[in-house]
XYZ file of C-alpha atoms in Angstrom:
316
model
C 7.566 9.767 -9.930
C 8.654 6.171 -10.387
C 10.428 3.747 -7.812
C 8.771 6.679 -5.136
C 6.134 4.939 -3.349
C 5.319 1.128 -3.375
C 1.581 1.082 -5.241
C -0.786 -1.904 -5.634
C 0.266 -4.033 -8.550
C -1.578 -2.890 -11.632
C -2.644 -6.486 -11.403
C -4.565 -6.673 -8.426
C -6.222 -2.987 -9.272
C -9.213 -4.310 -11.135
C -10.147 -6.878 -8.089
C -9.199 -4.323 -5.291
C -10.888 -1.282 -6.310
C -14.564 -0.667 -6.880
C -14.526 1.791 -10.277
C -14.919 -1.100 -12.899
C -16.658 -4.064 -10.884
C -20.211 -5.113 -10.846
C -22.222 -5.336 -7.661
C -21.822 -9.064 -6.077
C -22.253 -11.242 -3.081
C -24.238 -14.114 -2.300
C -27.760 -13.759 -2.505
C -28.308 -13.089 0.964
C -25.901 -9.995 0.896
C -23.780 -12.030 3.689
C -21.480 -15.140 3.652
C -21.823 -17.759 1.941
C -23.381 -21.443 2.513
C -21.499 -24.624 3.598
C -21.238 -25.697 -0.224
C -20.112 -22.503 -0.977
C -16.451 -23.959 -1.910
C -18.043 -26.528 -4.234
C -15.842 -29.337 -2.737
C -12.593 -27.212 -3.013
C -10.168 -28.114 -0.085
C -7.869 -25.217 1.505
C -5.236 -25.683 3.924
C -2.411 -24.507 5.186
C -1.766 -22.137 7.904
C -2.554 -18.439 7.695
C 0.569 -16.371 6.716
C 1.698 -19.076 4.979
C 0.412 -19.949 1.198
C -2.662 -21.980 0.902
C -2.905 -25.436 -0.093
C -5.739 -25.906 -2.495
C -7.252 -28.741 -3.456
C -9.296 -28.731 -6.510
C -13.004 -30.442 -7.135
C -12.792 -30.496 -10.907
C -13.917 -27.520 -12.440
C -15.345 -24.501 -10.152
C -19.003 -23.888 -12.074
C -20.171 -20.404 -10.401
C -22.996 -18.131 -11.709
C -22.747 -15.212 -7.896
C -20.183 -14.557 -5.950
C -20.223 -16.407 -2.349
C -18.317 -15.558 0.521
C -16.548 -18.505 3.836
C -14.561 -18.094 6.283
C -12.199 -21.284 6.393
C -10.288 -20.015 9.509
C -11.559 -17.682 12.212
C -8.812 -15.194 13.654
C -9.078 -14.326 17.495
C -7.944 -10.578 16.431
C -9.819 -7.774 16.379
C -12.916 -7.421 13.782
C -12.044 -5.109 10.658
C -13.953 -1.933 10.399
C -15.063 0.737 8.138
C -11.802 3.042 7.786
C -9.564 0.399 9.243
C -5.758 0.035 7.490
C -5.543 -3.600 6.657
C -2.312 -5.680 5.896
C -3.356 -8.722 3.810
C -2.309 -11.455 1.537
C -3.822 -12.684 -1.398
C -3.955 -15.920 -3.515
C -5.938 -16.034 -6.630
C -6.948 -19.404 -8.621
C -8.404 -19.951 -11.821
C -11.356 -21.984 -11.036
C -11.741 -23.302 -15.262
C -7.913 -24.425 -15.036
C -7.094 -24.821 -11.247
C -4.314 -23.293 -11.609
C -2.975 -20.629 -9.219
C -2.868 -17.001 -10.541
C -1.265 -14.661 -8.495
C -0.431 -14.855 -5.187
C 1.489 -12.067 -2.591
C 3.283 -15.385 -1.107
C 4.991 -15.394 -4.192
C 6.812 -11.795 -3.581
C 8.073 -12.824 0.140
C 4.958 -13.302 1.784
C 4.985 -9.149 1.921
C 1.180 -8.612 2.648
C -0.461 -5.362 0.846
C -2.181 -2.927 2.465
C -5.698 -1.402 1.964
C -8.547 0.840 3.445
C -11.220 -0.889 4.475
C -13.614 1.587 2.684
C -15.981 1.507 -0.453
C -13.369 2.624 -2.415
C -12.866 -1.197 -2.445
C -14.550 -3.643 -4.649
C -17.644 -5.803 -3.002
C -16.155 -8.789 -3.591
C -12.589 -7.652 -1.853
C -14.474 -5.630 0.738
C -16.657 -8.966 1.818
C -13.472 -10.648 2.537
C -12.060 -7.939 4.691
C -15.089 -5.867 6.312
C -16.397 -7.377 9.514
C -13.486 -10.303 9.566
C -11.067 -10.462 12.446
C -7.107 -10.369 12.117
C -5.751 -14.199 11.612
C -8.618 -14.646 9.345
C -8.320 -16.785 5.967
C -11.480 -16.154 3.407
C -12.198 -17.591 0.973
C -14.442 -16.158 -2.327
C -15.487 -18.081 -5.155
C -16.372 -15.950 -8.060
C -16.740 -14.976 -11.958
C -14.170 -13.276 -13.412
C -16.634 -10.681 -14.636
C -17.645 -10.039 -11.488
C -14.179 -10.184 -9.944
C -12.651 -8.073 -12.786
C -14.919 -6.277 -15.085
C -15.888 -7.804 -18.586
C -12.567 -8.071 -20.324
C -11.566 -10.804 -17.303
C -7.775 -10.518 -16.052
C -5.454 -11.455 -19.297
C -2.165 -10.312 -16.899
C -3.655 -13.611 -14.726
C -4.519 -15.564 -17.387
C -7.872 -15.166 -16.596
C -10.486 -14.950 -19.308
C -14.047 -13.379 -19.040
C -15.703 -17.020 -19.245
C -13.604 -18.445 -15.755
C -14.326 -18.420 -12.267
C -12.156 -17.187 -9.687
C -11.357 -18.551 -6.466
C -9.671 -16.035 -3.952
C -8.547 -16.990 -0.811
C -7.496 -13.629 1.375
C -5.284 -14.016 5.286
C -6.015 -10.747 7.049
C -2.408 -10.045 8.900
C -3.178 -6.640 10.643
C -4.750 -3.927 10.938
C -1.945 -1.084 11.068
C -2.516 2.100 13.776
C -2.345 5.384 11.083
C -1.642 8.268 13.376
C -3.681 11.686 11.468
C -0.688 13.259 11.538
C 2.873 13.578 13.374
C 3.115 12.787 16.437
C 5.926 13.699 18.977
C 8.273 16.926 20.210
C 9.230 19.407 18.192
C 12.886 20.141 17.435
C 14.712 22.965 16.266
C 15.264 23.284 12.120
C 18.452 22.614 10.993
C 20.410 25.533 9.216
C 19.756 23.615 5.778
C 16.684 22.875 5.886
C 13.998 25.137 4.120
C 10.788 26.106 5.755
C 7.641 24.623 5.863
C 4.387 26.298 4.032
C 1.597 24.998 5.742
C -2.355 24.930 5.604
C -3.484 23.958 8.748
C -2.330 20.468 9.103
C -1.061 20.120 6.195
C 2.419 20.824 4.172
C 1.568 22.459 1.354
C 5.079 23.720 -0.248
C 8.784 24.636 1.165
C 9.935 27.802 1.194
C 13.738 28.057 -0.083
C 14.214 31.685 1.293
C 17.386 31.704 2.972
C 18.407 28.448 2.716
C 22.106 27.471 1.600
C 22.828 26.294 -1.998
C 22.982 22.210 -1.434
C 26.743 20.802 -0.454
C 25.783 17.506 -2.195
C 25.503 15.752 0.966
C 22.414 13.341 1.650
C 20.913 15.230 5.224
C 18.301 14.087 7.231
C 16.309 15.604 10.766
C 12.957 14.944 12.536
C 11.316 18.169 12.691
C 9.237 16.357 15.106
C 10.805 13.285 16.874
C 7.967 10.918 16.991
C 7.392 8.534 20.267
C 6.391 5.617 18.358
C 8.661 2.612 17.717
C 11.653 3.048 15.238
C 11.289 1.767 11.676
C 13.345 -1.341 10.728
C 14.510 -2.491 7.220
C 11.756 -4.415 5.411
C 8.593 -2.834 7.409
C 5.839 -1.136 5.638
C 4.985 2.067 6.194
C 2.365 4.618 5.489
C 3.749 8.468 5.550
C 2.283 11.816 4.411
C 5.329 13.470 2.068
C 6.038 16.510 0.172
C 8.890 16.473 -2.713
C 10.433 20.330 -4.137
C 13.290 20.659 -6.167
C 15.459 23.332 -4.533
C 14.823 26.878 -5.276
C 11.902 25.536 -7.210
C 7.929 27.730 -6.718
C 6.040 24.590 -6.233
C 6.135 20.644 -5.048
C 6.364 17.862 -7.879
C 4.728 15.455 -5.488
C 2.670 15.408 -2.688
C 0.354 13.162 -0.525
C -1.162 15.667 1.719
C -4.214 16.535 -0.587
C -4.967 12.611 -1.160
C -4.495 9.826 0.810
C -1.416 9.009 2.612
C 0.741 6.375 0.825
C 2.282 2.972 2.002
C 5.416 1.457 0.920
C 8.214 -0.954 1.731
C 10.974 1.013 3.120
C 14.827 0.063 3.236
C 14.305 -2.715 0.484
C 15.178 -0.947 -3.022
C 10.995 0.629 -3.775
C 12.231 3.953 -3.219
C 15.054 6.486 -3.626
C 18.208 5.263 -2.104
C 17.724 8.711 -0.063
C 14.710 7.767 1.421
C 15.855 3.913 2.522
C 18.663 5.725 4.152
C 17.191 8.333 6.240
C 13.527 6.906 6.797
C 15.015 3.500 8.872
C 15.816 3.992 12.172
C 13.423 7.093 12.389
C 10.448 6.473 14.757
C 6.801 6.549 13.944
C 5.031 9.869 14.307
C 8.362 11.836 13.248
C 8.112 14.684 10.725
C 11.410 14.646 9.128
C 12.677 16.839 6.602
C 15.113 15.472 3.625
C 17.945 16.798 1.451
C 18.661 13.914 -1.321
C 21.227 14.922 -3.780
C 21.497 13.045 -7.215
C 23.363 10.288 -6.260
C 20.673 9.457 -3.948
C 17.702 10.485 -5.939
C 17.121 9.720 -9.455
C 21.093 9.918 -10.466
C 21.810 11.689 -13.450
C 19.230 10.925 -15.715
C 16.584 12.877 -13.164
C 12.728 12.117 -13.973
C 12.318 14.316 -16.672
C 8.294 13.063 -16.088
C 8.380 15.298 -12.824
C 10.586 18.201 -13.669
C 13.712 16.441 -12.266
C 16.834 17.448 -13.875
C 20.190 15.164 -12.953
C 21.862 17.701 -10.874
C 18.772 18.866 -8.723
C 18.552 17.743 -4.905
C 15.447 17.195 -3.764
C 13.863 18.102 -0.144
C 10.510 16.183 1.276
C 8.982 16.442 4.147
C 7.501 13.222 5.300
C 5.454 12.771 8.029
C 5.942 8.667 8.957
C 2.097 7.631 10.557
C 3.056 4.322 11.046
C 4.949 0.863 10.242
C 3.951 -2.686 10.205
């Protein structure tokens, strides 16, 4: 369902998750040594972009792993949310390659797990928040064989990636809060022990066009504001319709920028101001969905409103 949930950027997929990489790290299986930047100056505070200074060309045959700042936060562990930037180098061209700082300074967020590559899980596992690592590395290692062409990085370079760790974001298992009463609009919920797994339309009113919003559960976290992240369980049915088009309950729960434009206009509306641990329940007509052209890739017709349930876990 495009412009529905704020994903990694296709490139930073290949260094971020494990499928395609080979096995790396230094040969100790740890950090690396105190030449392990082969004369490569960074600087710069963390949360703000690097300053790197370049020693010539970065000649690398492993993948080595240095802390250049130490945060005073707490230490990153298995399972842990993490927000983090990232700025990638070309160590044949010393040139920079990507960078988050480039898109706002809007950190991404990961699970510190072994879903993640070794040479992006070194530079988060076992670091503290207001960290800055850096990782020298080959592109093969960093991104498979073929290299990184959408970073201009071919399979013969080296990599240098330099990584601040900004959080690590509280996920609540599921909503948290009081219960409130249903509104008369809203459909019920199917559920499977703690999880949503359809609506039920019996009963419920034909749609009046109107964009409506209510916490089925009012959470007692903090409210959202414009521009956080957050991660939320959700469930999308068209109205009337026998089964969901989306849903996040049987995965993992999904993180996106919220009140900036990455999702339906219906959820930036209704999902601000709502606190963490609320389970609200959606009506988005057209207008507010995907207009009249629909998403004929999930079923969506141009005059169908669509109802979620979203369970917001938390905001960062």
């Amino acid at each position: 369902m495009s412009r529905r949930l704020r994903r990694l950027p296709a490139i930073l997929l290949p260094l971020v998750l494990a499928g395609t990489l080979a096995a790396c790290g230094d040969d100790e299986g740890g950090s690396g040594s105190d030449d392990a930047l082969h004369g490569i100056t960074i600087s710069g505070d963390v949360g703000k972009a690097p300053e790197v200074e370049w020693d010539g060309k970065l000649e690398v045959d492993k993948t080595e792993t240095t802390v250049v700042t130490e945060g005073d936060g707490d230490e990153v562990k298995e399972g842990d949310q993490v927000s983090a930037n990232i700025w990638i180098g070309n160590g044949y061209s010393q040139e920079k390659a990507y960078s988050t700082y480039d898109e706002g300074g809007k950190p991404e967020q990961f699970t510190a797990s072994n879903d993640l590559s070794p040479v992006f899980r070194d530079a988060i596992l076992g670091h503290t928040v207001g960290s800055r690592v850096a990782v020298t590395t080959t592109a093969t290692e960093a991104f498979g064989e073929s290299g990184n062409s959408q970073m201009g990085i071919a399979p013969d370079d080296s990599v240098l990636m330099v990584v601040d760790i900004m959080d690590i974001v509280v996920v609540l298992d599921g909503p948290q809060g009081d219960e409130q009463k249903a509104p008369k609009w809203a459909p019920d919920l199917v559920v499977d022990g703690d999880k949503v797994t359809g609506l039920d339309f019996t009963g419920t009113p034909e749609p009046d066009g109107k964009l409506r919003s209510a916490a089925l559960i009012e959470g007692d976290g903090d409210k959202v504001t414009k521009g956080q992240t957050i991660t939320v369980n959700y469930l999308g049915q068209v109205y009337k319709a026998k089964k969901p088009f989306d849903e996040s309950y049987s995965r993992e729960p999904a993180s996106f920028a919220i009140g900036v434009g990455q999702v339906v206009s219906g959820w930036d509306k209704t999902l601000v101001g709502a606190t963490v641990g609320s389970r609200m329940i959606i009506a988005i007509p057209p207008a507010d969905g995907y207009g009249k052209q629909g998403n004929p890739d999930a079923g969506i017709k141009g005059t169908d409103t669509l109802y979620f349930v979203v369970d917001i876990l938390a905001a960062s």
